[in-house]
Each structure stands twice: as C-alpha cells, then as structure tokens.
Amino acid sequence: MNPAFQSRCIRWFLWLTLLHTVPSPFYLFVVIGTVPAAGLLASGVAGLISGDREGLSMGVVLGVQGLAWGAVYFGVAWLLAAWFMRISSPGQRALRLGGLALALFAASMLPIYGMGGHGSESWSSILQLLKETRVPESACLAYAGGLGVLLAVLLALQAGSGPQPWLARLPSPAAVGALLLAGVLAVALWSNRVGLFCGPAAEAGQVWGQLCVARAARALAGGGPAPDAETWYRAAAEQGSRAAMRELMEITRTDADRRNWLPALAADGDAQARVDLWRLLRDGGNTSPEELARARTWLIEAADEGHGGAALELARELLARNQPDQARQRLEEAAARDEGDALRELAWRYEQSAPGFPLDLERAAALYARLAVGLAEEKYATRLHSLTADGYRQRAESLRQQLDAAAAGEVGAQLALARRILDARNPGNAGRDQALRLYVHAAEQGDAEAQYELGRLLVMGHRGVVQDLPRGRDWWERAAAQNHVPTLRYVAEARTSGRYGYDIDFEQARREFTVLVDAYENGNHGVDADPRRAAHWRSALRDAERKLVKLGPDHVPMRTLRERASAGDSAAQYQLGVQLLQGYSTDAHQEAVDWWIRAAEGGHAQARFRLVSYYLRGDRFVEQDTVRAVQLLHDAADANHARAMFELGLVYEKGRHGVSRDLGRADALYRQILAAEETNPYGWKEEKRFFNMVRVRVTAVEQLQKVERGN
C-alpha cells in the first residue's frame, strides 16, 4: 500500500467535487451571487480570451475570485483527505467518498444558487443556470461524463496498492495546472493584443500596430463594412506598407482608394493588383489612353508570369478586339491555371464553335467536368456560385454519354449529337461534316427519322450544308418507303409540283397522299390524328386524281417518258412536256418548254402548235419571236394540224404578226379543214363546234372578198 498516493487521489477527488458543487460567493461590479468555483473559473477564462477590454476586466475579476475559492477548496480537500485516510478499509473509504460526492452533486441541483444586482434577486439550480446561459446540452453532457469518469478513476486508484508504472510517467497535477494556467495566460495575451499592444502602437504611428488594429477590426466585421479597418489600412498604406495597400483593396468600396493604391502595387509587380487596375481603368471613366496602355502592358506581363486571372482578362480584351485566335491561347492558359471563369468560357466556345474556336465537344465535356468539380469544392475565386456545380456536372455527363453512345453506334445518340453540332452558333465545315457523318451512320441503320433529316439538309442546303439534290432525294425515298409521315409531306407534294428535282408522278403521289390521309385521320404511322391536316391531304389527293383523269390514257410514268424522250422520240418529248406542265414549279414549266422545242425540231405538229403562243408573247421561258411563231404555224399546218391550220388562216385573214393580209390563202385553209370534216383522213379529235367556228370564218372571208371586189 502507498498511503501518500492514496491520499493524493482522495485529495484531488474531493477538490474536484467541491469545485463543481459548493456555492461560491462572487462579486462582479454591481452583480453579486453564488455559483460553483468551476463556473467562476470558466467565466474568467472566457473573459480573458474575449479580445475586448470589458471582457478582459470581467475575466480578471472572476478569474481571481475563482482561483481564490479554488485555493480554499484545495485546503479543505487536504484536511478532509487526512480524515478519510484514517479509515483503514479501502472499500469503506470508497463508499463514504462516493456518498459524499453524490450528496454534493444532488445538492447542487437544488435552488441554492443566487444572483442579483441593483436590488434584484433570483434563486435557481445549476441546471437552470446552464439553460439560461444557453450552454449546449451536448457540451454539458460531454463535460459531465468526462468529470464522472475522472472521479471514478480517482476513487478506484485511492483503493489500489500504489501507482502503476504508467502513472509514474504522467506529470503531476500541479504541473498540469501550471501548464493550463500558462496556456490560458498566453491565449489571453494574444486575444487582447489589440488593446494591450497594437492599439497604443497604432496611435503612435507604428505600421505594424496599424495593420494589427485594421485586421482585428476587419475580423470583427465578419465580412461586412469595416470603416475602422479602412481608416487604419489607409494610415499604414500612406507610410508605404504594401500589405496595407493589398488588404485595403480587398475591402474598400471607393474607386478613389483603388485608383490611389493599385498603381503602386501594380508597379511593384503585384499580379492581382495589375488585374484589378486593368478592370478599374477599363470599366471606369476619366481614364487616359496612356493609363490604359500602361495597365494593358502590366496585364500582359502578369499573364505571361502565369496569373490565371490576368490571362482571362487579356483573353476577353482580345475577343473584344476581334482577335479570337490569340484569345483562345490566353483562355487555354487561364484554364490550365484552373481559373473557373476561363473553364466556363472556353467550354462554351468549344461547344458552340464560336468564331476562332474549333468545334470540340470532347474538350468541352472535359472542361465542364473540371468546372463542376471546382465549383463543388468552392475552390474558384469566381462570380459563379457553387450551387451551379450540379448543372455543369450534368451538362458534362450528358455530353460525355452522348459522345460515347454515338461512338458505340446508338442511333438516338447519333441523331441527338448531329443536331447538337448543327445547332451550334458556328459549327464550321468540320462540324457540318461531322454532323453529316453521324446522320449517315444513323440513316444507314435504317432509321427513317435520320434519313428524313439528312435528306432535308441535302435537298434544301440548310445549316450551311452544300445542296445535293440527287443524294438528298435518295435518302428521302428510303424514308418515304417506310411511310415516314414528315418525309411524305415533302415528297408527295414534290411529285405533283416538280420541286426539288422530282419527276412529276401523279400515280405515286396519289399513293403517298393516301398514306397521309390515313395517318392524320386515324392516327397511324407515328402521328396523332389531326382532322385539319387530314382534310388538307384529302384535298391534295383529289387534285392528284383529277390530274390523272386529265392526262387520260396517254399518261406514262415520268421515268419511262424521260428514257424515250432522251432517245429522240418526239411523241415522248411532247408528252413529257405535257406532264411536266401539270406541276406548279417554274423549273418544271421551263423543262416542259425545252422538251417541246426538241419535239418541234423532230417534226411533232402538236408541239409546234403549242410553242406558237410562247413565241408570240415572249416570257421567262423563251424570248418573243413572231417570225419563229409564224414559221411554226406553217410547219404545223403543213403537217395537217387542224388548229394550226385554223390559226394560220386567222393570221392571213387579219394580217397579224407581220404577215400581209391574204384572204385567198385564209379561205383555202378554212376550206381544207372543212373538206376533211367528213372523212377525217388526219385522225383529228376535234369537236363539232370547232368546225362550226371554221364555217363562220369562211362566211366572213367571203363577205370580205365581195367587199374587196366591189371596191
């Protein structure tokens, strides 16, 4: 047994118990009361490290009283420990010590603590005091648990046989107390350095004291306005302190301060000051060209030395000067230095293929991913908020997944990526080629939507794509074969008008109009029912059927007619012109006239007759040529074309188109027509009224001849 060690354990056990439970009177200015000495010590320490003069004085007053009562209770504990050591049985000692501690702690829960001032008075328990001072419940429980464990250990050690080897290596309680007291004093001196040391030094004009006071005032402001800090920073800056200038620039709200101190910092090589000065002079007024030129030189130097913000500002200035290639280089430098705004700007420009920036979706996805990570970690000194990190991360993931899926051959991803590229502000030739390749990959897998969109780009030359009608029509034909409704809307109409280089084919158009009517009437082929559209396509279907009836049995598929016409068949050439004229486009009309000219040259009488009106009036298809018109009439009449003979008779009867009047030739032509009426040796298909009209002209010519003979 080691009585000295046991006595020490009992002494510390009793002292800790008394310190935390016995009401200790105290006086603080006009407030008096009773609280445990441990509370006085805690309040004193809090006051000492508060950092203000009132807290310091309060800490000294309470701390001294707490130390005094602590000394008193240590003496009481010494005496009580001697009495407890007279009990020879360790078990008995432990029971009595524990009972005393429990009794004291139970008593501390009773309303025996008082506090008052200016005549006021209140009585409460220690629990109520803790609630009133808003000490967190978790902190109370943690402290009480630690104290209970320590008391239990001391109680167990006083009943043991002596200190264990590991206990012998521990510092003595007195040494621990001395270290704690020294630590508290050191923290107190540091916390109150402004009032004790910095303030007097600042008033005396010492730069270090002015900086110390300014920083303390800035810290107390907590990010808000700090007028006191600005005052002391200015005082230090006026003495040439570069640190004061830099920190003043972080909090000042006046351009006057910034114009005053930033040039000095910039000239001293401060990269951030050079960036801030450039922004101030660029955006502010009353800036001379010389100032701005000097600031730009400093900005370039800062960028060349590796400052990301300077590289970013220089890139923006180069973009404003329309120098995108140099701007791209500077943006890359800023992004390499992890400048958040540069990452965002560069990613957007690569995604949109802005002028001077090649389309690079891979690079854009990587930059968006880096930006999202940095924003989530709040690492960027940028105007972007970290809450946008999720948005940029989703953007990067979406783009990355789209690229990977398209590379793996997924049709939907290929289509989406192709659209995304063409929707860019300036995809460029490389971007358009990439989009077309994606469309081709999807279309070759049989996707009707891809075939339709690819065909539309090529047929119409949209989005800067070079127009290629044959290739575009080929993709449209593949989509139309799958009854793809958007494609059929274009193709069916084109077959009736001749647009986009389509052959007019009313038979095929009728089949496609039928599909469109079914789609919009019944909601088939991937579209919703739409009565208005159904009515539109039903009208188009009826029109195609009327055209087929009008063409009659001579209707031949356009492709077949083209083959015959190209081989020199004048009848096919004429019929091809007739069918082309059923369309509505100017191109089809011009082609029809061209084929009729070839048919006329081949001796086709009807083609010659139809061309007469064109040459007589002259229009966009042929130039006016009355001589040519009359010659065609002669050629057709010589071929026994009834209408040509009649029109030529009118020319001679009336003396039209530069031809002299010749009633005899007119009469001969009219009578030749009537002579063929009964036998119809030329296979005419004229109606009765045509011949009646000829008889009228014969009578008119006879009367004119009588008049001439009478004259």
XYZ file of C-alpha atoms in Angstrom:
711
model
C 0.000 0.000 0.000
C 1.150 3.564 -0.743
C -0.642 5.914 1.664
C 0.831 9.054 0.077
C -0.521 8.162 -3.353
C -3.881 7.183 -1.894
C -4.076 10.458 -0.006
C -3.278 12.412 -3.197
C -6.067 10.622 -5.099
C -8.537 11.338 -2.305
C -7.418 14.975 -2.165
C -7.955 15.519 -5.901
C -11.253 13.633 -5.803
C -12.561 15.884 -3.045
C -11.176 19.067 -4.616
C -12.856 18.413 -7.975
C -16.124 17.570 -6.211
C -16.092 20.736 -4.078
C -15.020 22.897 -7.015
C -18.061 21.825 -9.063
C -20.743 21.671 -6.375
C -20.193 24.122 -3.483
C -21.823 27.563 -3.926
C -19.078 30.191 -4.009
C -19.913 33.858 -3.399
C -18.618 36.304 -6.014
C -18.772 39.999 -6.842
C -18.689 41.469 -10.353
C -19.113 45.247 -10.401
C -22.822 45.691 -9.443
C -23.691 41.974 -9.585
C -23.328 39.611 -6.655
C -24.241 35.953 -6.377
C -23.173 32.407 -5.702
C -22.043 29.854 -8.295
C -19.623 26.915 -8.134
C -15.961 27.936 -8.284
C -15.580 25.932 -11.518
C -18.148 28.267 -13.083
C -16.201 31.325 -11.920
C -13.011 29.917 -13.434
C -14.748 29.117 -16.746
C -16.261 32.613 -16.922
C -12.894 34.142 -16.114
C -11.144 32.217 -18.867
C -13.888 33.190 -21.359
C -13.479 36.835 -20.438
C -9.701 36.708 -20.706
C -9.785 35.369 -24.256
C -12.734 37.501 -25.460
C -10.432 40.073 -27.033
C -12.172 43.236 -25.741
C -11.427 45.422 -22.739
C -14.701 44.818 -20.902
C -14.273 41.069 -21.273
C -10.686 41.302 -20.050
C -11.643 43.180 -16.879
C -14.513 40.773 -16.235
C -12.194 37.827 -16.778
C -9.641 39.185 -14.330
C -12.246 39.844 -11.597
C -13.994 36.486 -11.953
C -10.799 34.545 -12.559
C -9.146 35.886 -9.407
C -12.211 35.051 -7.311
C -12.403 31.605 -8.869
C -8.726 30.944 -8.143
C -9.204 32.162 -4.565
C -12.094 29.820 -3.926
C -10.224 27.032 -5.686
C -7.342 27.506 -3.236
C -9.768 27.475 -0.303
C -11.356 24.239 -1.518
C -7.943 22.694 -2.052
C -7.141 23.347 1.618
C -10.497 21.896 2.642
C -9.846 18.874 0.485
C -6.397 18.440 2.116
C -7.932 18.358 5.582
C -10.770 16.041 4.562
C -8.311 13.715 2.834
C -6.374 13.345 6.095
C -9.583 12.411 7.876
C -10.579 9.881 5.200
C -7.146 8.272 5.388
C -7.911 7.266 8.993
C -10.408 4.767 7.565
C -8.300 1.683 7.095
C -10.676 -0.194 4.816
C -10.336 0.938 1.167
C -13.864 -0.234 0.486
C -15.281 1.815 3.320
C -13.348 4.855 2.134
C -14.678 4.433 -1.411
C -18.267 4.146 -0.162
C -18.024 7.245 2.007
C -16.224 9.281 -0.626
C -18.782 8.274 -3.262
C -21.651 9.029 -0.949
C -20.269 12.473 -0.179
C -19.812 13.247 -3.884
C -23.323 12.069 -4.724
C -24.789 14.130 -1.905
C -22.947 17.271 -3.015
C -23.917 16.833 -6.648
C -27.521 16.203 -5.639
C -27.486 19.353 -3.514
C -26.178 21.350 -6.482
C -29.388 20.545 -8.317
C -31.436 22.342 -5.634
C -32.282 26.068 -5.941
C -29.473 27.258 -3.699
C -27.554 29.461 -6.175
C -28.397 33.112 -6.134
C -27.504 36.104 -8.277
C -28.578 39.705 -8.085
C -27.693 43.331 -8.681
C -29.298 46.747 -8.295
C -31.643 45.166 -5.729
C -32.687 42.276 -7.926
C -32.557 38.710 -6.685
C -33.003 35.270 -8.235
C -32.583 31.734 -6.922
C -32.048 28.750 -9.163
C -30.299 25.424 -9.527
C -27.160 24.854 -11.601
C -29.266 23.201 -14.329
C -31.416 26.302 -14.649
C -28.320 28.489 -14.844
C -26.912 26.383 -17.671
C -30.171 26.677 -19.599
C -30.296 30.444 -19.096
C -26.735 30.871 -20.364
C -27.639 28.701 -23.410
C -24.791 26.264 -22.974
C -25.387 23.454 -25.487
C -26.847 20.348 -23.878
C -24.360 18.145 -25.714
C -21.458 20.124 -24.246
C -22.901 19.770 -20.735
C -23.295 16.021 -21.128
C -19.797 15.604 -22.539
C -18.225 17.598 -19.706
C -20.276 15.828 -17.016
C -19.366 12.439 -18.496
C -15.646 13.277 -18.569
C -15.776 14.559 -14.975
C -17.607 11.431 -13.827
C -15.037 9.156 -15.451
C -12.171 11.114 -13.857
C -13.781 10.928 -10.406
C -14.396 7.197 -10.820
C -10.760 6.637 -11.780
C -9.540 8.631 -8.747
C -11.899 6.665 -6.495
C -10.561 3.393 -7.854
C -6.917 4.486 -7.565
C -7.234 5.515 -3.893
C -8.228 1.918 -3.113
C -5.287 0.409 -5.020
C -1.883 -0.714 -3.881
C 0.057 2.201 -5.309
C 0.840 3.984 -8.540
C 1.300 1.852 -11.607
C 4.400 2.319 -13.777
C 2.420 4.221 -16.379
C 1.137 6.599 -13.699
C 4.647 7.347 -12.588
C 5.406 8.707 -16.078
C 2.479 11.141 -16.024
C 3.097 14.771 -14.963
C 1.928 15.772 -11.540
C -1.415 17.558 -11.141
C 0.434 20.699 -10.092
C 2.459 20.647 -13.307
C -0.698 20.142 -15.350
C -2.341 23.038 -13.552
C 0.670 25.256 -14.144
C 0.680 24.398 -17.850
C -3.037 25.109 -18.112
C -2.625 28.451 -16.335
C 0.286 29.382 -18.617
C -1.739 28.408 -21.669
C -4.702 30.492 -20.528
C -2.465 33.497 -19.914
C -0.793 33.092 -23.326
C -4.145 32.880 -25.096
C -5.401 35.828 -23.087
C -2.412 37.958 -24.064
C -2.819 37.025 -27.738
C -6.575 37.608 -27.722
C -6.121 41.022 -26.156
C -3.067 42.012 -28.136
C -5.007 44.711 -29.992
C -5.992 46.552 -26.853
C -2.791 45.861 -24.923
C -0.129 46.290 -27.588
C -1.420 47.056 -31.131
C -3.687 49.953 -30.236
C -1.012 52.036 -28.479
C 1.465 51.220 -31.276
C -1.058 52.247 -33.946
C -1.764 55.523 -32.178
C 1.988 56.094 -32.071
C 2.145 55.682 -35.874
C 3.720 52.229 -35.991
C 2.796 50.417 -39.238
C 2.672 47.000 -37.599
C 0.264 48.316 -34.967
C -1.970 49.929 -37.601
C -2.065 46.688 -39.581
C -2.857 44.712 -36.433
C -5.740 47.015 -35.451
C -7.082 47.075 -39.028
C -7.063 43.287 -39.311
C -8.793 42.927 -35.944
C -11.494 45.399 -36.958
C -11.923 43.579 -40.253
C -12.288 40.230 -38.461
C -14.890 41.688 -36.099
C -16.857 42.990 -39.092
C -17.209 39.395 -40.314
C -17.232 40.295 -43.998
C -19.411 43.367 -43.572
C -18.418 47.029 -43.869
C -15.387 47.813 -41.705
C -14.822 51.618 -41.591
C -12.294 51.372 -38.728
C -10.284 48.821 -40.676
C -10.239 51.042 -43.771
C -9.049 54.013 -41.693
C -6.085 52.133 -40.207
C -5.256 50.446 -43.525
C -5.067 53.876 -45.159
C -2.829 55.158 -42.400
C -0.441 52.234 -42.927
C -0.644 52.494 -46.706
C 0.284 56.188 -46.577
C 3.507 55.071 -44.915
C 4.240 52.777 -47.874
C 3.000 49.455 -46.499
C 2.320 47.185 -49.468
C 0.475 44.727 -47.222
C -1.876 47.500 -46.108
C -2.479 48.503 -49.714
C -3.298 44.920 -50.746
C -5.684 44.314 -47.861
C -7.321 47.701 -48.299
C -8.069 46.781 -51.924
C -9.954 43.719 -50.676
C -12.457 45.695 -48.601
C -12.636 49.254 -49.937
C -15.714 50.333 -51.814
C -14.334 53.578 -53.212
C -12.725 53.966 -56.632
C -10.641 56.776 -55.177
C -8.796 54.351 -52.902
C -8.357 51.878 -55.714
C -7.022 54.496 -58.138
C -4.697 55.737 -55.415
C -3.070 52.468 -54.347
C -3.461 49.970 -57.193
C -0.903 51.660 -59.481
C 1.709 51.494 -56.719
C 1.044 47.794 -56.160
C 0.980 47.107 -59.897
C 4.270 48.905 -60.422
C 5.663 46.816 -57.567
C 4.839 43.632 -59.528
C 1.652 42.553 -57.732
C -0.147 40.434 -60.362
C -3.598 40.627 -58.752
C -3.249 44.404 -58.407
C -2.458 44.597 -62.131
C -5.624 42.662 -62.934
C -7.737 44.828 -60.597
C -6.217 48.021 -62.011
C -6.997 46.911 -65.581
C -10.623 46.208 -64.669
C -10.932 49.555 -62.880
C -9.488 51.611 -65.720
C -11.296 49.647 -68.422
C -14.734 49.999 -66.824
C -14.299 53.394 -65.158
C -14.422 56.863 -66.610
C -11.811 59.606 -66.840
C -9.128 57.159 -67.963
C -6.468 58.486 -70.272
C -5.154 56.370 -73.182
C -1.710 56.420 -71.571
C -3.060 54.975 -68.302
C -4.973 52.268 -70.126
C -1.958 51.369 -72.302
C 0.276 51.087 -69.231
C -2.330 48.950 -67.459
C -2.559 46.670 -70.517
C 1.222 46.247 -70.561
C 1.147 45.247 -66.897
C -1.758 42.876 -67.616
C 0.234 41.141 -70.360
C 3.230 40.814 -68.019
C 1.049 39.292 -65.300
C -0.443 36.821 -67.788
C 2.998 35.876 -69.084
C 4.123 35.277 -65.491
C 1.339 32.726 -65.017
C -1.536 34.638 -63.385
C -4.768 32.958 -64.473
C -6.992 35.984 -63.848
C -4.714 38.174 -65.966
C -4.800 35.639 -68.816
C -8.604 35.576 -68.614
C -8.942 39.375 -68.708
C -6.472 39.576 -71.581
C -8.475 36.931 -73.485
C -11.658 38.943 -73.059
C -9.905 42.083 -74.264
C -8.604 40.213 -77.326
C -12.102 38.918 -78.079
C -13.392 42.487 -77.923
C -10.689 43.381 -80.468
C -11.854 40.515 -82.705
C -8.642 38.535 -82.294
C -10.124 35.106 -81.447
C -7.023 33.030 -82.171
C -4.913 34.916 -79.642
C -7.857 34.990 -77.230
C -8.144 31.211 -77.430
C -4.471 30.848 -76.487
C -4.924 33.096 -73.445
C -8.107 31.316 -72.384
C -6.262 27.998 -72.554
C -3.556 29.469 -70.325
C -6.136 30.649 -67.800
C -7.936 27.293 -67.857
C -4.635 25.461 -67.330
C -4.221 27.546 -64.167
C -7.685 26.440 -63.040
C -9.424 29.782 -63.487
C -13.119 28.996 -63.112
C -14.484 31.659 -65.460
C -11.951 30.628 -68.089
C -13.078 26.995 -67.885
C -16.685 28.034 -68.364
C -15.933 30.451 -71.215
C -13.639 28.016 -73.026
C -16.043 25.074 -72.677
C -18.933 27.123 -74.047
C -16.905 28.378 -77.010
C -15.689 24.882 -77.923
C -19.237 23.561 -77.611
C -20.724 26.334 -79.748
C -17.745 26.635 -82.111
C -17.625 30.383 -81.578
C -15.525 32.321 -84.133
C -11.898 31.309 -83.776
C -12.728 28.226 -81.703
C -12.997 24.869 -83.495
C -15.916 22.648 -82.579
C -14.549 20.222 -79.957
C -17.230 18.506 -77.886
C -14.718 16.164 -76.242
C -12.779 19.127 -74.904
C -15.953 20.927 -73.875
C -17.132 17.920 -71.837
C -13.775 17.675 -70.047
C -13.784 21.392 -69.226
C -17.351 21.304 -67.904
C -16.415 18.343 -65.687
C -13.413 20.225 -64.257
C -15.553 23.278 -63.658
C -18.200 21.232 -61.814
C -15.601 19.667 -59.505
C -14.023 23.029 -58.715
C -17.369 24.681 -58.013
C -18.412 21.813 -55.735
C -15.173 22.255 -53.785
C -15.632 26.058 -53.745
C -12.083 26.476 -54.977
C -12.651 29.189 -57.563
C -12.499 32.905 -56.861
C -15.196 33.352 -59.444
C -18.573 35.006 -59.763
C -20.058 31.567 -60.400
C -21.788 30.090 -57.369
C -21.077 26.593 -56.159
C -24.780 25.786 -56.476
C -24.239 25.654 -60.240
C -21.859 22.706 -59.841
C -24.682 20.188 -60.343
C -25.788 21.912 -63.529
C -22.318 21.836 -65.058
C -21.749 18.266 -63.916
C -24.978 17.156 -65.570
C -24.015 19.040 -68.715
C -20.626 17.335 -68.831
C -22.113 13.898 -68.153
C -24.826 14.390 -70.775
C -22.296 15.412 -73.402
C -19.911 12.616 -72.462
C -22.650 9.968 -72.553
C -23.885 11.296 -75.882
C -20.404 11.118 -77.392
C -19.799 7.594 -76.087
C -23.214 6.322 -77.175
C -22.823 7.830 -80.646
C -19.389 6.228 -80.995
C -20.969 2.900 -79.972
C -23.481 3.218 -82.843
C -26.667 4.144 -80.945
C -28.989 5.780 -83.455
C -30.688 8.090 -80.972
C -27.364 9.387 -79.679
C -26.034 9.892 -83.206
C -29.114 11.895 -84.143
C -29.009 13.973 -80.941
C -25.301 14.678 -81.343
C -25.691 15.632 -85.014
C -28.488 18.070 -84.131
C -26.413 19.470 -81.281
C -23.496 20.137 -83.607
C -25.631 21.873 -86.230
C -27.376 23.926 -83.527
C -24.013 25.360 -82.514
C -23.502 29.035 -83.222
C -20.837 28.376 -85.832
C -20.270 24.660 -86.493
C -17.942 25.358 -89.431
C -17.184 22.975 -92.259
C -15.550 20.454 -89.933
C -18.593 20.456 -87.640
C -21.020 20.110 -90.545
C -19.002 17.218 -91.953
C -19.042 15.535 -88.545
C -22.811 16.013 -88.251
C -23.382 14.610 -91.750
C -21.268 11.557 -90.908
C -23.381 10.953 -87.810
C -26.577 11.321 -89.856
C -25.272 8.876 -92.459
C -24.347 6.310 -89.783
C -27.851 6.539 -88.302
C -29.571 6.554 -91.700
C -27.644 3.526 -92.909
C -29.051 1.617 -89.945
C -32.496 2.167 -91.459
C -33.717 4.916 -89.132
C -36.408 6.811 -91.039
C -36.069 9.981 -88.964
C -32.339 10.134 -89.699
C -32.998 9.519 -93.395
C -35.577 12.302 -93.425
C -33.387 14.868 -91.623
C -30.340 14.002 -93.717
C -32.373 14.267 -96.916
C -33.806 17.621 -95.846
C -30.347 19.035 -95.167
C -29.076 17.914 -98.563
C -32.156 18.822 -100.596
C -32.576 22.289 -99.124
C -28.975 23.110 -98.289
C -29.867 24.049 -94.705
C -27.382 24.915 -91.922
C -24.620 25.649 -94.400
C -24.728 22.137 -95.886
C -23.935 22.094 -99.597
C -27.081 21.295 -101.571
C -27.044 17.857 -103.214
C -30.478 17.134 -104.697
C -29.863 13.595 -106.031
C -28.314 12.414 -102.772
C -30.977 14.116 -100.676
C -33.813 12.677 -102.753
C -32.295 9.210 -102.388
C -32.459 9.432 -98.567
C -35.993 10.809 -98.753
C -37.058 7.901 -100.955
C -35.772 5.463 -98.317
C -37.698 7.233 -95.560
C -40.849 7.512 -97.712
C -40.703 3.761 -98.367
C -41.161 3.338 -94.579
C -44.257 5.610 -94.661
C -42.406 8.255 -92.636
C -45.020 10.991 -92.480
C -42.758 14.095 -92.340
C -40.928 12.805 -95.414
C -44.138 12.013 -97.283
C -45.370 15.567 -96.714
C -42.447 16.867 -98.760
C -42.131 14.060 -101.303
C -45.803 13.628 -102.229
C -46.193 17.345 -102.861
C -42.930 17.426 -104.830
C -44.184 14.661 -107.130
C -47.096 16.895 -108.154
C -45.091 20.137 -108.491
C -41.697 19.016 -109.712
C -39.922 20.738 -106.808
C -36.501 19.603 -105.556
C -35.819 17.986 -108.941
C -38.554 15.348 -108.531
C -40.218 13.891 -111.594
C -43.926 14.639 -111.693
C -45.670 11.395 -110.953
C -49.332 11.697 -110.039
C -49.743 7.946 -109.680
C -47.074 7.685 -106.981
C -48.234 10.940 -105.409
C -51.759 9.524 -105.159
C -50.451 6.508 -103.224
C -48.477 8.759 -100.862
C -51.361 11.173 -100.332
C -53.490 8.165 -99.408
C -50.982 7.250 -96.668
C -51.023 10.830 -95.342
C -54.814 10.919 -95.236
C -54.869 7.634 -93.327
C -52.170 8.861 -90.916
C -53.994 12.041 -89.930
C -57.488 10.582 -89.994
C -56.692 7.530 -87.867
C -53.512 8.495 -86.011
C -51.380 5.950 -87.856
C -47.713 5.898 -88.869
C -46.457 7.596 -85.735
C -48.569 10.776 -85.758
C -51.628 11.897 -83.833
C -54.978 12.251 -85.542
C -55.498 15.771 -86.881
C -58.741 16.438 -88.784
C -57.464 19.734 -90.217
C -54.387 18.137 -91.743
C -56.384 15.151 -92.874
C -58.688 17.497 -94.817
C -55.671 19.224 -96.394
C -54.172 15.971 -97.674
C -57.572 14.684 -98.790
C -57.863 17.771 -100.992
C -54.373 17.106 -102.396
C -55.385 13.512 -103.107
C -58.463 14.627 -105.048
C -56.360 17.075 -107.068
C -53.882 14.334 -107.995
C -56.749 12.097 -109.099
C -58.162 14.917 -111.267
C -54.781 15.381 -112.921
C -54.608 11.662 -113.661
C -58.027 11.814 -115.316
C -56.973 14.870 -117.310
C -53.843 13.132 -118.593
C -56.023 10.205 -119.600
C -54.715 7.045 -121.192
C -51.627 8.864 -122.540
C -50.252 9.045 -119.032
C -46.959 7.226 -118.813
C -44.616 7.159 -115.793
C -42.222 10.099 -115.980
C -39.125 7.936 -115.832
C -40.263 5.939 -118.859
C -41.071 9.133 -120.762
C -37.645 10.567 -119.969
C -35.934 7.476 -121.301
C -37.914 7.643 -124.565
C -37.555 11.391 -124.885
C -33.827 11.227 -124.332
C -33.646 8.615 -127.085
C -35.171 11.147 -129.533
C -38.834 10.041 -129.502
C -40.652 13.293 -130.388
C -44.012 11.966 -129.188
C -42.453 11.120 -125.798
C -40.795 14.533 -125.722
C -44.136 16.235 -126.247
C -45.956 14.077 -123.689
C -43.185 14.645 -121.160
C -43.738 18.385 -121.561
C -47.467 17.946 -121.070
C -46.985 16.046 -117.822
C -44.394 18.483 -116.559
C -46.855 21.328 -117.026
C -49.201 19.649 -114.564
C -46.762 20.661 -111.879
C -46.582 24.076 -110.280
C -42.911 24.928 -110.303
C -41.155 27.279 -112.702
C -38.386 24.728 -113.227
C -40.909 22.128 -114.402
C -42.514 24.637 -116.769
C -39.136 25.550 -118.275
C -38.257 21.900 -118.745
C -41.613 21.289 -120.473
C -40.964 24.090 -122.996
C -37.456 22.767 -123.616
C -38.824 19.311 -124.413
C -41.454 20.798 -126.746
C -38.756 22.679 -128.636
C -36.914 19.398 -129.150
C -40.170 17.692 -130.215
C -40.932 20.533 -132.658
C -37.491 20.184 -134.159
C -38.282 16.492 -134.567
C -41.431 17.334 -136.547
C -44.096 16.923 -133.863
C -47.041 19.059 -135.063
C -48.777 19.486 -131.703
C -45.517 20.606 -130.067
C -45.047 23.164 -132.816
C -48.566 24.437 -132.338
C -48.231 24.684 -128.532
C -44.994 26.634 -128.864
C -46.572 29.299 -131.076
C -48.210 31.099 -128.151
C -44.921 31.156 -126.224
C -43.016 32.796 -129.073
C -45.784 35.256 -129.761
C -45.946 36.639 -126.238
C -42.381 36.012 -125.085
C -41.803 35.234 -121.384
C -39.227 33.804 -118.989
C -39.136 30.553 -120.931
C -38.465 31.847 -124.496
C -37.803 35.229 -125.995
C -40.521 36.785 -128.162
C -40.043 35.820 -131.838
C -43.077 36.349 -134.097
C -41.210 35.156 -137.164
C -40.449 31.907 -135.410
C -44.079 31.674 -134.249
C -45.456 32.086 -137.785
C -42.982 29.556 -139.134
C -44.077 27.030 -136.516
C -47.693 27.625 -137.535
C -46.793 26.976 -141.178
C -44.911 23.806 -140.224
C -47.809 22.516 -138.149
C -50.362 23.401 -140.823
C -48.266 21.689 -143.440
C -48.475 18.619 -141.251
C -52.300 18.933 -141.429
C -52.722 20.039 -137.797
C -56.319 21.311 -137.662
C -55.856 24.003 -135.028
C -52.624 25.216 -136.654
C -54.400 25.460 -139.993
C -57.198 27.459 -138.407
C -54.822 29.837 -136.538
C -52.743 30.337 -139.688
C -55.951 31.141 -141.567
C -56.702 33.833 -138.946
C -53.182 35.248 -139.390
C -53.782 35.670 -143.136
C -57.353 36.848 -142.657
C -56.385 39.546 -140.137
C -52.861 40.296 -141.382
C -51.322 39.593 -137.982
C -47.733 39.157 -136.681
C -46.108 40.940 -139.601
C -47.857 38.811 -142.270
C -49.633 40.609 -145.116
C -53.373 40.103 -145.396
C -54.264 37.343 -147.864
C -57.961 36.414 -147.860
C -57.439 33.809 -150.566
C -54.923 31.817 -148.534
C -57.107 32.149 -145.430
C -60.140 30.867 -147.393
C -58.129 27.944 -148.786
C -57.003 26.904 -145.283
C -60.530 27.111 -143.881
C -61.996 25.096 -146.758
C -59.225 22.471 -146.416
C -60.342 21.952 -142.810
C -63.982 21.624 -143.783
C -63.134 19.206 -146.613
C -61.602 16.825 -144.089
C -64.544 17.051 -141.689
C -66.481 14.078 -143.089
C -63.703 11.663 -143.896
C -61.237 12.820 -141.153
C -58.197 11.497 -143.006
C -55.789 13.059 -140.458
C -57.229 11.482 -137.339
C -58.402 14.728 -135.791
C -60.270 14.657 -132.468
C -61.953 17.991 -132.858
C -65.496 18.633 -131.679
C -68.385 19.796 -133.878
C -68.209 23.344 -132.614
C -64.671 23.692 -133.967
C -65.909 23.070 -137.495
C -68.838 25.416 -136.940
C -66.314 28.085 -135.957
C -64.424 27.423 -139.221
C -67.660 27.823 -141.230
C -68.214 31.183 -139.566
C -64.773 32.281 -140.707
C -65.429 31.026 -144.274
C -68.602 33.160 -144.434
C -66.703 36.141 -143.042
C -63.917 35.764 -145.619
C -66.479 35.521 -148.488
C -68.084 38.756 -147.395
C -64.690 40.450 -147.133
C -63.779 39.244 -150.605
C -67.055 40.652 -152.026
C -66.276 43.954 -150.393
C -62.802 43.966 -151.919
C -64.160 43.083 -155.382
C -66.777 45.794 -155.076
C -64.057 48.329 -154.306
